[in-house]
mmCIF file of C-alpha atoms and ligand atoms in Angstrom:
data_model
loop_
_atom_site.group_PDB
_atom_site.id
_atom_site.type_symbol
_atom_site.label_atom_id
_atom_site.label_comp_id
_atom_site.label_asym_id
_atom_site.label_seq_id
_atom_site.Cartn_x
_atom_site.Cartn_y
_atom_site.Cartn_z
ATOM 1 C CA MET A 1 45.397 -31.266 -6.037
ATOM 2 C CA THR A 2 43.725 -27.959 -6.628
ATOM 3 C CA HIS A 3 42.311 -25.786 -3.546
ATOM 4 C CA GLY A 4 40.638 -23.285 -5.367
ATOM 5 C CA PHE A 5 36.676 -22.817 -5.697
ATOM 6 C CA SER A 6 34.766 -24.241 -8.494
ATOM 7 C CA LEU A 7 32.395 -20.884 -8.840
ATOM 8 C CA GLY A 8 31.584 -21.305 -12.677
ATOM 9 C CA ARG A 9 30.389 -25.009 -11.723
ATOM 10 C CA ARG A 10 27.929 -23.802 -8.680
ATOM 11 C CA LEU A 11 26.687 -21.162 -10.943
ATOM 12 C CA GLU A 12 25.820 -23.845 -13.221
ATOM 13 C CA GLN A 13 24.490 -25.963 -10.718
ATOM 14 C CA ARG A 14 22.232 -22.930 -9.720
ATOM 15 C CA GLU A 15 20.874 -22.544 -13.248
ATOM 16 C CA GLU A 16 20.169 -26.413 -13.723
ATOM 17 C CA ARG A 17 18.098 -26.029 -10.386
ATOM 18 C CA GLY A 18 16.282 -22.843 -11.660
ATOM 19 C CA LEU A 19 17.863 -20.765 -9.071
ATOM 20 C CA ARG A 20 20.115 -18.278 -10.833
ATOM 21 C CA ARG A 21 19.753 -14.797 -9.732
ATOM 22 C CA HIS A 22 20.124 -12.002 -11.896
ATOM 23 C CA LEU A 23 20.707 -8.166 -11.583
ATOM 24 C CA ASN A 24 17.800 -6.470 -13.068
ATOM 25 C CA PRO A 25 18.752 -2.881 -13.648
ATOM 26 C CA ALA A 26 16.153 0.444 -14.281
ATOM 27 C CA GLU A 27 16.709 3.951 -14.469
ATOM 28 C CA SER A 28 15.043 4.821 -11.572
ATOM 29 C CA VAL A 29 13.033 3.429 -8.645
ATOM 30 C CA ALA A 30 9.627 4.790 -9.821
ATOM 31 C CA GLY A 31 8.705 2.896 -12.672
ATOM 32 C CA ARG A 32 10.522 1.027 -15.454
ATOM 33 C CA THR A 33 10.964 0.831 -18.952
ATOM 34 C CA ARG A 34 12.234 -2.742 -19.999
ATOM 35 C CA LEU A 35 15.839 -2.816 -21.304
ATOM 36 C CA ALA A 36 16.873 -4.430 -24.082
ATOM 37 C CA ASP A 37 19.628 -6.361 -22.204
ATOM 38 C CA ASP A 38 17.636 -7.274 -19.428
ATOM 39 C CA PRO A 39 17.880 -10.635 -18.474
ATOM 40 C CA GLY A 40 14.913 -11.019 -16.131
ATOM 41 C CA GLY A 41 12.743 -9.688 -19.350
ATOM 42 C CA GLY A 42 9.947 -11.105 -21.228
ATOM 43 C CA THR A 43 9.513 -10.713 -24.965
ATOM 44 C CA ALA A 44 6.254 -8.472 -25.234
ATOM 45 C CA ASP A 45 6.801 -5.298 -26.933
ATOM 46 C CA PHE A 46 4.470 -2.520 -25.473
ATOM 47 C CA GLY A 47 5.381 1.300 -25.118
ATOM 48 C CA GLU A 48 3.919 2.167 -21.724
ATOM 49 C CA PRO A 49 6.596 1.942 -18.780
ATOM 50 C CA GLU A 50 6.125 -1.019 -16.578
ATOM 51 C CA LEU A 51 4.450 -0.616 -13.623
ATOM 52 C CA VAL A 52 6.684 -2.220 -10.297
ATOM 53 C CA PHE A 53 4.443 -3.570 -7.998
ATOM 54 C CA ALA A 54 7.714 -5.310 -6.345
ATOM 55 C CA ALA A 55 9.297 -2.508 -4.211
ATOM 56 C CA ASN A 56 9.547 -2.434 -0.435
ATOM 57 C CA ASN A 57 9.195 1.412 -1.144
ATOM 58 C CA TYR A 58 5.591 1.227 -0.042
ATOM 59 C CA LEU A 59 4.843 4.689 1.057
ATOM 60 C CA GLY A 60 6.422 5.791 -2.755
ATOM 61 C CA LEU A 61 8.963 8.407 -0.994
ATOM 62 C CA ALA A 62 12.294 7.011 -2.506
ATOM 63 C CA ASP A 63 11.422 9.794 -5.567
ATOM 64 C CA ASP A 64 9.595 12.218 -3.438
ATOM 65 C CA GLY A 65 11.210 15.697 -3.606
ATOM 66 C CA ARG A 66 10.685 16.462 -0.313
ATOM 67 C CA VAL A 67 12.869 13.367 0.567
ATOM 68 C CA GLN A 68 15.312 13.849 -2.113
ATOM 69 C CA ARG A 69 15.696 17.888 -0.789
ATOM 70 C CA ALA A 70 16.322 16.150 2.927
ATOM 71 C CA ALA A 71 19.034 14.062 1.300
ATOM 72 C CA GLU A 72 20.827 16.808 -0.580
ATOM 73 C CA THR A 73 20.612 19.279 2.313
ATOM 74 C CA ALA A 74 22.503 16.661 4.357
ATOM 75 C CA ALA A 75 25.154 15.822 1.520
ATOM 76 C CA ARG A 76 25.898 19.707 1.110
ATOM 77 C CA SER A 77 25.631 20.746 4.906
ATOM 78 C CA ILE A 78 27.276 17.880 6.343
ATOM 79 C CA GLY A 79 28.684 15.308 3.617
ATOM 80 C CA THR A 80 28.080 12.542 1.579
ATOM 81 C CA GLY A 81 29.553 10.299 3.908
ATOM 82 C CA ALA A 82 30.381 9.573 7.542
ATOM 83 C CA GLY A 83 33.918 9.408 6.798
ATOM 84 C CA ALA A 84 34.149 7.302 10.023
ATOM 85 C CA SER A 85 32.715 5.052 12.715
ATOM 86 C CA ARG A 86 30.234 6.806 14.864
ATOM 87 C CA LEU A 87 32.387 6.460 17.930
ATOM 88 C CA VAL A 88 35.464 8.001 16.003
ATOM 89 C CA THR A 89 34.784 11.237 14.085
ATOM 90 C CA GLY A 90 31.632 9.896 12.326
ATOM 91 C CA ASP A 91 28.807 11.204 14.635
ATOM 92 C CA THR A 92 26.734 14.081 13.412
ATOM 93 C CA THR A 93 23.575 16.241 14.856
ATOM 94 C CA LEU A 94 21.883 14.717 12.103
ATOM 95 C CA HIS A 95 22.301 11.296 13.332
ATOM 96 C CA ARG A 96 21.323 12.142 16.825
ATOM 97 C CA ALA A 97 18.352 13.831 15.647
ATOM 98 C CA LEU A 98 17.230 10.791 13.502
ATOM 99 C CA GLU A 99 17.587 8.588 16.395
ATOM 100 C CA ARG A 100 15.159 11.361 18.491
ATOM 101 C CA ASP A 101 12.828 10.836 15.906
ATOM 102 C CA LEU A 102 13.088 7.294 15.693
ATOM 103 C CA ALA A 103 12.632 6.793 19.252
ATOM 104 C CA ASP A 104 9.528 9.137 19.512
ATOM 105 C CA SER A 105 7.809 7.382 16.922
ATOM 106 C CA LYS A 106 8.634 3.779 18.280
ATOM 107 C CA GLY A 107 7.862 5.147 22.038
ATOM 108 C CA THR A 108 11.090 4.315 23.650
ATOM 109 C CA GLU A 109 13.676 5.840 25.370
ATOM 110 C CA ARG A 110 16.392 5.798 23.060
ATOM 111 C CA ALA A 111 17.334 4.754 19.406
ATOM 112 C CA LEU A 112 20.451 3.843 17.226
ATOM 113 C CA VAL A 113 21.144 3.249 13.630
ATOM 114 C CA PHE A 114 23.141 0.917 11.944
ATOM 115 C CA SER A 115 24.418 0.807 8.342
ATOM 116 C CA SER A 116 21.612 -1.576 7.205
ATOM 117 C CA GLY A 117 18.769 -3.398 9.100
ATOM 118 C CA TYR A 118 20.944 -6.641 8.152
ATOM 119 C CA ALA A 119 23.613 -5.460 10.298
ATOM 120 C CA ALA A 120 21.508 -4.440 13.034
ATOM 121 C CA ASN A 121 19.688 -7.612 13.348
ATOM 122 C CA VAL A 122 23.115 -9.410 13.148
ATOM 123 C CA GLY A 123 25.039 -7.106 15.393
ATOM 124 C CA VAL A 124 21.710 -6.944 18.261
ATOM 125 C CA ILE A 125 21.951 -10.669 18.362
ATOM 126 C CA ASP A 126 25.744 -11.135 18.757
ATOM 127 C CA ALA A 127 26.034 -8.299 21.222
ATOM 128 C CA LEU A 128 23.211 -9.844 23.296
ATOM 129 C CA ASP A 129 24.928 -13.304 22.948
ATOM 130 C CA PRO A 130 21.988 -15.622 24.069
ATOM 131 C CA ASP A 131 21.965 -18.869 25.352
ATOM 132 C CA VAL A 132 18.818 -19.537 23.469
ATOM 133 C CA VAL A 133 17.386 -17.680 21.137
ATOM 134 C CA PHE A 134 13.548 -18.848 19.668
ATOM 135 C CA SER A 135 12.824 -18.122 16.361
ATOM 136 C CA ASP A 136 9.718 -17.931 14.382
ATOM 137 C CA GLU A 137 10.448 -20.098 11.141
ATOM 138 C CA LEU A 138 9.733 -17.813 8.709
ATOM 139 C CA ASN A 139 12.074 -14.967 10.151
ATOM 140 C CA HIS A 140 13.985 -12.837 7.813
ATOM 141 C CA ALA A 141 17.380 -14.078 6.885
ATOM 142 C CA SER A 142 19.523 -11.607 8.868
ATOM 143 C CA ILE A 143 17.705 -13.001 12.055
ATOM 144 C CA VAL A 144 18.833 -16.435 10.960
ATOM 145 C CA ASP A 145 22.284 -15.229 10.442
ATOM 146 C CA GLY A 146 22.155 -12.959 13.651
ATOM 147 C CA CYS A 147 21.870 -16.823 15.349
ATOM 148 C CA ARG A 148 24.169 -18.489 13.643
ATOM 149 C CA ILE A 149 27.046 -15.960 14.704
ATOM 150 C CA GLY A 150 25.546 -14.883 18.248
ATOM 151 C CA ALA A 151 23.471 -17.575 19.828
ATOM 152 C CA ASP A 152 24.361 -20.571 21.606
ATOM 153 C CA GLU A 153 21.650 -22.776 20.823
ATOM 154 C CA THR A 154 18.472 -21.648 18.382
ATOM 155 C CA VAL A 155 15.309 -23.162 18.514
ATOM 156 C CA VAL A 156 12.846 -22.627 15.832
ATOM 157 C CA TYR A 157 9.279 -22.602 16.227
ATOM 158 C CA ASP A 158 5.950 -22.896 13.856
ATOM 159 C CA HIS A 159 5.363 -19.694 12.447
ATOM 160 C CA CYS A 160 3.196 -17.211 14.327
ATOM 161 C CA ASP A 161 2.182 -19.966 16.824
ATOM 162 C CA PRO A 162 2.530 -18.754 20.483
ATOM 163 C CA ALA A 163 1.614 -22.108 21.816
ATOM 164 C CA ASP A 164 4.123 -23.858 19.917
ATOM 165 C CA LEU A 165 6.596 -21.017 21.169
ATOM 166 C CA ALA A 166 5.317 -21.758 24.850
ATOM 167 C CA ARG A 167 5.355 -25.618 24.637
ATOM 168 C CA ARG A 168 9.125 -25.081 23.212
ATOM 169 C CA MET A 169 10.012 -22.678 26.143
ATOM 170 C CA ASP A 170 8.259 -25.155 28.916
ATOM 171 C CA ALA A 171 10.103 -28.148 27.564
ATOM 172 C CA ARG A 172 13.829 -26.264 28.172
ATOM 173 C CA SER A 173 12.577 -24.493 31.673
ATOM 174 C CA GLY A 174 13.924 -26.243 34.547
ATOM 175 C CA ASP A 175 17.837 -26.268 35.061
ATOM 176 C CA ALA A 176 17.983 -23.492 32.817
ATOM 177 C CA ASP A 177 17.197 -20.884 35.505
ATOM 178 C CA SER A 178 20.240 -18.741 34.959
ATOM 179 C CA GLU A 179 19.911 -18.941 30.819
ATOM 180 C CA SER A 180 19.451 -15.938 28.914
ATOM 181 C CA TRP A 181 16.649 -16.375 26.511
ATOM 182 C CA LEU A 182 15.859 -14.194 23.641
ATOM 183 C CA VAL A 183 12.573 -14.475 21.274
ATOM 184 C CA LEU A 184 12.677 -13.390 17.974
ATOM 185 C CA THR A 185 9.959 -12.355 15.128
ATOM 186 C CA ASP A 186 9.746 -10.606 12.281
ATOM 187 C CA SER A 187 6.282 -8.394 13.150
ATOM 188 C CA VAL A 188 5.286 -8.383 9.507
ATOM 189 C CA PHE A 189 6.208 -10.941 7.174
ATOM 190 C CA SER A 190 7.613 -10.583 3.757
ATOM 191 C CA MET A 191 6.943 -13.824 1.967
ATOM 192 C CA ASP A 192 2.893 -14.448 3.863
ATOM 193 C CA GLY A 193 2.048 -10.491 4.230
ATOM 194 C CA ASP A 194 0.712 -11.641 7.979
ATOM 195 C CA ARG A 195 1.685 -10.119 11.303
ATOM 196 C CA ALA A 196 2.908 -11.866 14.540
ATOM 197 C CA PRO A 197 0.623 -12.194 17.228
ATOM 198 C CA LEU A 198 2.741 -9.722 19.564
ATOM 199 C CA SER A 199 1.063 -10.265 22.877
ATOM 200 C CA ASP A 200 0.881 -13.596 22.968
ATOM 201 C CA ILE A 201 4.378 -14.001 22.367
ATOM 202 C CA CYS A 202 4.968 -11.466 25.139
ATOM 203 C CA ASP A 203 2.852 -13.670 27.394
ATOM 204 C CA ALA A 204 4.644 -16.856 26.366
ATOM 205 C CA ALA A 205 8.232 -14.706 26.769
ATOM 206 C CA GLU A 206 7.271 -13.227 30.174
ATOM 207 C CA ARG A 207 6.285 -16.731 31.927
ATOM 208 C CA HIS A 208 9.843 -17.425 31.500
ATOM 209 C CA GLY A 209 11.488 -13.818 31.768
ATOM 210 C CA ALA A 210 12.709 -14.190 28.305
ATOM 211 C CA TRP A 211 13.315 -10.930 26.423
ATOM 212 C CA VAL A 212 11.414 -10.161 22.975
ATOM 213 C CA MET A 213 12.784 -8.721 20.206
ATOM 214 C CA VAL A 214 10.756 -7.548 16.949
ATOM 215 C CA ASP A 215 11.814 -7.128 13.620
ATOM 216 C CA GLU A 216 9.799 -4.172 11.976
ATOM 217 C CA ALA A 217 11.726 -3.712 8.815
ATOM 218 C CA HIS A 218 8.076 -3.941 6.531
ATOM 219 C CA ALA A 219 5.817 -2.376 9.354
ATOM 220 C CA THR A 220 7.928 0.799 9.666
ATOM 221 C CA GLY A 221 5.996 3.581 8.392
ATOM 222 C CA VAL A 222 2.860 1.779 7.409
ATOM 223 C CA VAL A 223 1.346 -0.100 10.288
ATOM 224 C CA GLY A 224 0.205 1.714 13.230
ATOM 225 C CA ALA A 225 -1.961 4.764 14.497
ATOM 226 C CA ASP A 226 1.583 6.958 13.254
ATOM 227 C CA GLY A 227 3.281 4.342 11.309
ATOM 228 C CA GLY A 228 5.120 3.053 14.233
ATOM 229 C CA GLY A 229 4.809 -0.143 13.336
ATOM 230 C CA VAL A 230 2.813 -3.489 14.481
ATOM 231 C CA VAL A 231 4.094 -2.974 18.262
ATOM 232 C CA GLN A 232 2.331 0.436 18.032
ATOM 233 C CA ALA A 233 -0.765 -1.087 16.667
ATOM 234 C CA GLN A 234 -0.660 -4.039 18.870
ATOM 235 C CA GLY A 235 -0.445 -1.602 22.094
ATOM 236 C CA VAL A 236 2.722 -3.692 23.322
ATOM 237 C CA SER A 237 5.531 -1.178 23.337
ATOM 238 C CA ASP A 238 6.278 -1.295 26.921
ATOM 239 C CA ARG A 239 6.547 -5.423 26.578
ATOM 240 C CA ILE A 240 8.971 -5.508 23.749
ATOM 241 C CA ASP A 241 12.666 -5.290 24.935
ATOM 242 C CA VAL A 242 14.175 -4.259 21.391
ATOM 243 C CA GLN A 243 12.308 -3.016 18.235
ATOM 244 C CA LEU A 244 14.384 -3.128 15.207
ATOM 245 C CA GLY A 245 13.928 -2.072 11.750
ATOM 246 C CA THR A 246 15.235 -0.715 8.601
ATOM 247 C CA LEU A 247 15.335 2.599 6.953
ATOM 248 C CA SER A 248 15.278 1.016 3.456
ATOM 249 C CA LYS A 249 11.869 -0.168 2.752
ATOM 250 C CA ALA A 250 9.107 2.564 3.638
ATOM 251 C CA LEU A 251 11.510 5.377 4.910
ATOM 252 C CA ALA A 252 13.053 5.336 1.312
ATOM 253 C CA ALA A 253 16.695 5.660 2.311
ATOM 254 C CA GLN A 254 19.040 2.894 3.662
ATOM 255 C CA GLY A 255 20.289 1.687 7.174
ATOM 256 C CA GLY A 256 18.571 -0.065 9.864
ATOM 257 C CA TYR A 257 17.952 0.750 13.784
ATOM 258 C CA VAL A 258 17.316 -0.487 16.742
ATOM 259 C CA ALA A 259 14.881 1.197 19.732
ATOM 260 C CA GLY A 260 14.634 0.422 23.080
ATOM 261 C CA ALA A 261 15.917 1.834 26.795
ATOM 262 C CA GLU A 262 18.838 3.784 27.114
ATOM 263 C CA THR A 263 20.662 0.957 29.005
ATOM 264 C CA LEU A 264 20.327 -1.312 25.782
ATOM 265 C CA ILE A 265 21.372 1.715 23.606
ATOM 266 C CA GLU A 266 24.338 2.399 25.635
ATOM 267 C CA PHE A 267 25.097 -1.231 25.561
ATOM 268 C CA LEU A 268 24.586 -1.831 21.812
ATOM 269 C CA LEU A 269 27.135 1.421 20.847
ATOM 270 C CA ASN A 270 29.862 -0.368 23.137
ATOM 271 C CA GLU A 271 29.312 -3.900 21.951
ATOM 272 C CA ALA A 272 27.844 -4.598 19.045
ATOM 273 C CA ARG A 273 30.606 -4.944 16.088
ATOM 274 C CA THR A 274 28.482 -4.030 13.113
ATOM 275 C CA PHE A 275 27.870 -0.762 14.715
ATOM 276 C CA VAL A 276 30.849 -0.020 16.635
ATOM 277 C CA PHE A 277 33.506 -1.368 13.445
ATOM 278 C CA SER A 278 31.360 0.089 10.619
ATOM 279 C CA THR A 279 31.081 3.708 9.399
ATOM 280 C CA GLY A 280 28.575 5.636 10.433
ATOM 281 C CA LEU A 281 25.335 6.065 8.402
ATOM 282 C CA ALA A 282 26.140 8.273 4.999
ATOM 283 C CA PRO A 283 24.357 11.885 6.105
ATOM 284 C CA PRO A 284 22.035 11.609 3.287
ATOM 285 C CA ALA A 285 20.352 8.383 3.983
ATOM 286 C CA ALA A 286 20.175 9.773 7.770
ATOM 287 C CA GLY A 287 18.662 12.978 6.050
ATOM 288 C CA ALA A 288 15.984 11.383 3.581
ATOM 289 C CA ALA A 289 15.041 8.551 6.490
ATOM 290 C CA ARG A 290 14.283 11.677 8.709
ATOM 291 C CA GLU A 291 12.156 13.401 6.465
ATOM 292 C CA ALA A 292 10.346 10.299 5.183
ATOM 293 C CA LEU A 293 9.588 9.146 8.801
ATOM 294 C CA ARG A 294 8.334 12.544 9.493
ATOM 295 C CA ILE A 295 5.620 12.299 6.229
ATOM 296 C CA ALA A 296 4.946 8.667 7.093
ATOM 297 C CA ARG A 297 3.930 9.961 10.354
ATOM 298 C CA GLU A 298 1.866 12.469 8.969
ATOM 299 C CA GLY A 299 -0.398 9.881 7.488
ATOM 300 C CA THR A 300 -1.467 10.747 3.978
ATOM 301 C CA ARG A 301 0.602 8.883 2.056
ATOM 302 C CA ARG A 302 -0.223 5.841 4.593
ATOM 303 C CA GLU A 303 -3.768 6.073 4.155
ATOM 304 C CA ARG A 304 -3.269 5.839 0.294
ATOM 305 C CA LEU A 305 -1.581 2.977 0.508
ATOM 306 C CA TRP A 306 -4.062 1.361 2.332
ATOM 307 C CA GLU A 307 -6.984 2.248 0.157
ATOM 308 C CA ASN A 308 -4.762 0.744 -2.567
ATOM 309 C CA VAL A 309 -4.106 -2.547 -0.863
ATOM 310 C CA GLU A 310 -7.969 -3.075 -0.394
ATOM 311 C CA ARG A 311 -8.700 -2.215 -3.907
ATOM 312 C CA LEU A 312 -6.435 -4.645 -4.809
ATOM 313 C CA ARG A 313 -7.138 -7.226 -2.231
ATOM 314 C CA ASP A 314 -11.074 -7.213 -2.938
ATOM 315 C CA GLY A 315 -10.347 -7.496 -6.838
ATOM 316 C CA LEU A 316 -7.627 -10.172 -6.607
ATOM 317 C CA GLU A 317 -9.990 -12.463 -4.441
ATOM 318 C CA ALA A 318 -12.977 -11.360 -6.233
ATOM 319 C CA ALA A 319 -11.005 -12.876 -9.308
ATOM 320 C CA GLY A 320 -10.974 -15.938 -7.689
ATOM 321 C CA PHE A 321 -7.286 -15.951 -6.741
ATOM 322 C CA GLU A 322 -5.954 -16.703 -3.009
ATOM 323 C CA VAL A 323 -4.286 -13.913 -1.524
ATOM 324 C CA LEU A 324 -2.518 -14.751 2.130
ATOM 325 C CA GLY A 325 -2.081 -12.239 5.100
ATOM 326 C CA ASP A 326 -3.758 -9.277 6.196
ATOM 327 C CA THR A 327 -1.276 -6.595 5.552
ATOM 328 C CA HIS A 328 -0.056 -4.313 2.767
ATOM 329 C CA ILE A 329 2.064 -7.057 0.975
ATOM 330 C CA LEU A 330 -0.215 -9.598 -0.805
ATOM 331 C CA PRO A 331 1.225 -12.661 -1.605
ATOM 332 C CA VAL A 332 -1.028 -14.481 -4.895
ATOM 333 C CA VAL A 333 -0.714 -18.570 -4.159
ATOM 334 C CA VAL A 334 -0.103 -20.269 -7.624
ATOM 335 C CA GLY A 335 1.306 -23.593 -6.299
ATOM 336 C CA HIS A 336 3.660 -25.242 -8.758
ATOM 337 C CA ARG A 337 6.817 -23.310 -9.134
ATOM 338 C CA ASP A 338 6.194 -23.404 -13.185
ATOM 339 C CA ASP A 339 2.699 -22.106 -12.898
ATOM 340 C CA ALA A 340 4.022 -18.891 -10.556
ATOM 341 C CA MET A 341 6.735 -18.392 -12.922
ATOM 342 C CA ALA A 342 4.225 -18.441 -16.089
ATOM 343 C CA LEU A 343 2.016 -16.194 -14.424
ATOM 344 C CA ALA A 344 4.930 -13.263 -13.506
ATOM 345 C CA THR A 345 5.628 -13.897 -17.164
ATOM 346 C CA ALA A 346 2.164 -13.287 -18.303
ATOM 347 C CA VAL A 347 1.658 -10.267 -16.212
ATOM 348 C CA ARG A 348 5.008 -8.616 -17.003
ATOM 349 C CA ASP A 349 4.061 -8.913 -20.690
ATOM 350 C CA ARG A 350 1.202 -7.018 -19.559
ATOM 351 C CA GLY A 351 3.317 -4.380 -18.098
ATOM 352 C CA ILE A 352 2.946 -5.215 -14.407
ATOM 353 C CA VAL A 353 6.132 -6.351 -12.504
ATOM 354 C CA ALA A 354 5.540 -8.792 -9.496
ATOM 355 C CA PRO A 355 8.212 -11.438 -8.526
ATOM 356 C CA ALA A 356 7.532 -15.196 -8.599
ATOM 357 C CA ILE A 357 8.801 -16.285 -5.020
ATOM 358 C CA ARG A 358 9.643 -20.326 -5.410
ATOM 359 C CA PRO A 359 10.853 -23.183 -3.308
ATOM 360 C CA PRO A 360 13.287 -22.811 -1.379
ATOM 361 C CA THR A 361 11.720 -19.321 0.007
ATOM 362 C CA VAL A 362 8.583 -20.989 0.409
ATOM 363 C CA PRO A 363 7.413 -24.633 0.830
ATOM 364 C CA ALA A 364 7.139 -26.889 -2.517
ATOM 365 C CA GLY A 365 3.419 -26.087 -3.800
ATOM 366 C CA ARG A 366 3.055 -22.912 -2.417
ATOM 367 C CA SER A 367 4.814 -20.871 -4.904
ATOM 368 C CA ARG A 368 3.343 -17.301 -5.429
ATOM 369 C CA LEU A 369 3.084 -14.021 -6.797
ATOM 370 C CA ARG A 370 4.181 -11.363 -4.120
ATOM 371 C CA ILE A 371 2.370 -7.855 -5.089
ATOM 372 C CA ALA A 372 3.343 -4.949 -2.997
ATOM 373 C CA PRO A 373 1.481 -1.967 -3.963
ATOM 374 C CA MET A 374 2.748 1.357 -3.534
ATOM 375 C CA ALA A 375 1.024 4.627 -1.782
ATOM 376 C CA THR A 376 1.866 6.320 -5.241
ATOM 377 C CA HIS A 377 0.223 4.097 -7.415
ATOM 378 C CA ASP A 378 -3.400 5.729 -8.595
ATOM 379 C CA GLU A 379 -6.593 3.951 -9.275
ATOM 380 C CA ALA A 380 -5.857 3.522 -12.641
ATOM 381 C CA ALA A 381 -2.374 1.565 -12.046
ATOM 382 C CA ILE A 382 -4.379 -0.626 -9.304
ATOM 383 C CA ASP A 383 -6.791 -1.261 -11.746
ATOM 384 C CA ARG A 384 -4.283 -2.055 -14.632
ATOM 385 C CA CYS A 385 -2.650 -4.601 -11.947
ATOM 386 C CA LEU A 386 -5.993 -6.222 -11.819
ATOM 387 C CA ASP A 387 -6.894 -6.658 -15.663
ATOM 388 C CA ALA A 388 -3.384 -8.062 -16.027
ATOM 389 C CA PHE A 389 -3.643 -10.588 -13.040
ATOM 390 C CA GLU A 390 -6.689 -11.673 -14.181
ATOM 391 C CA ARG A 391 -6.045 -12.036 -17.686
ATOM 392 C CA ALA A 392 -3.128 -13.625 -17.105
ATOM 393 C CA GLY A 393 -4.442 -16.300 -14.746
ATOM 394 C CA THR A 394 -6.977 -16.990 -17.259
ATOM 395 C CA GLU A 395 -4.001 -17.216 -20.309
ATOM 396 C CA CYS A 396 -2.142 -19.943 -17.610
ATOM 397 C CA GLY A 397 -5.443 -21.722 -16.610
ATOM 398 C CA LEU A 398 -5.143 -20.822 -13.192
ATOM 399 C CA LEU A 399 -8.735 -19.214 -12.594
HETATM 400 N N1 PMP B 401 14.417 -7.564 8.330
HETATM 401 C C1 PMP B 401 13.601 -8.017 7.356
HETATM 402 C C2 PMP B 401 12.576 -8.632 7.692
HETATM 403 C C3 PMP B 401 13.523 -7.763 5.975
HETATM 404 O O1 PMP B 401 12.879 -7.800 5.121
HETATM 405 C C4 PMP B 401 15.048 -7.114 5.407
HETATM 406 C C5 PMP B 401 15.338 -6.914 4.042
HETATM 407 N N2 PMP B 401 14.735 -7.384 2.825
HETATM 408 C C6 PMP B 401 16.028 -6.727 6.616
HETATM 409 C C7 PMP B 401 15.701 -7.236 7.660
HETATM 410 C C8 PMP B 401 17.260 -5.871 6.265
HETATM 411 O O2 PMP B 401 17.144 -4.780 5.960
HETATM 412 P P1 PMP B 401 18.092 -3.875 5.083
HETATM 413 O O3 PMP B 401 17.697 -4.215 3.737
HETATM 414 O O4 PMP B 401 18.030 -2.441 5.537
HETATM 415 O O5 PMP B 401 19.596 -4.390 5.394
#
């Protein structure tokens, strides 16, 4: 009789199924040189640093001097850690200033920052305690986990399909008048690079008096007239009840946020357990995010990113690749998982880091490489990426 855990065996099973994950250290977030003990590394020998087309640091601000100085100033003047939950002694004027800026950017009354976007999703869904959630089938894992913890019932609707959402809502109406319903969607989907049709989703939700919560993790700072996200771009901010996102992608820091009405935020700071029982956001992260938000709203970085996106998308399509979506995330569909792995290795041998995304993350036969350009890639970097994809695609028999 044994009551332990066979962790070694479980790791072996992952290995056998090709699902073993590895950490992959680099010396900085800007670029990487291949490390001798890198378990994910290829075999080629080249002198140039690798170009990362795999980060969510979309605006390239994670090593920007202005953002670094803002983090440093916060660390020196306030401290390296908040030292306690915001509700105890961890609240600072910097947190409040960041929240004011986020609310201003999102067009809401107020905002609240969490220790991560993951914690924000789980905390908000759990605190709202909905009777039924309607969730896009491709929503992020932190939304899925929020539903597991916080929702009485989860109805999954077809990806970006408001008609399917409406049908599923209609099918449940009738004797459900007193139930609280929450519609949940990412705004930009990380693996498909597409955006949710928010206006039609709101139409369906409003017919049933349901709330809508949108996760703008990949869109904040990147999409919209001043980087306010897809909600801003589609002009629906007054129809979205909860706007949520992360400070860890375009905003180059760490942490999550929720933006919405004053009552929502007051409620969450009382009842969201991942806020109440977790240490306040570290001041350097708050300082960095605030400066990155200012730079993102100012626009130059965003424009550079979109120029890169266009050049890369056009070039990949001209080479004969199928590129999904209509955002700054460019998923190149390859098909079989082995072909995706071969292409990822072949582009990496040419100094380009772009990960293969395979089942179960994406459906079988739709394995892909996820390419994420950054605002800091210059034209030469984009062209090097295109050249690597063309040569590697030909070498792998995919073009
Ligand atoms: N939502 C989405 C859509 C995400 O992609 C992520 C991060 N991968 C998160 C939430 C979680 O954010 P964080 O990394 O700040 O925990």
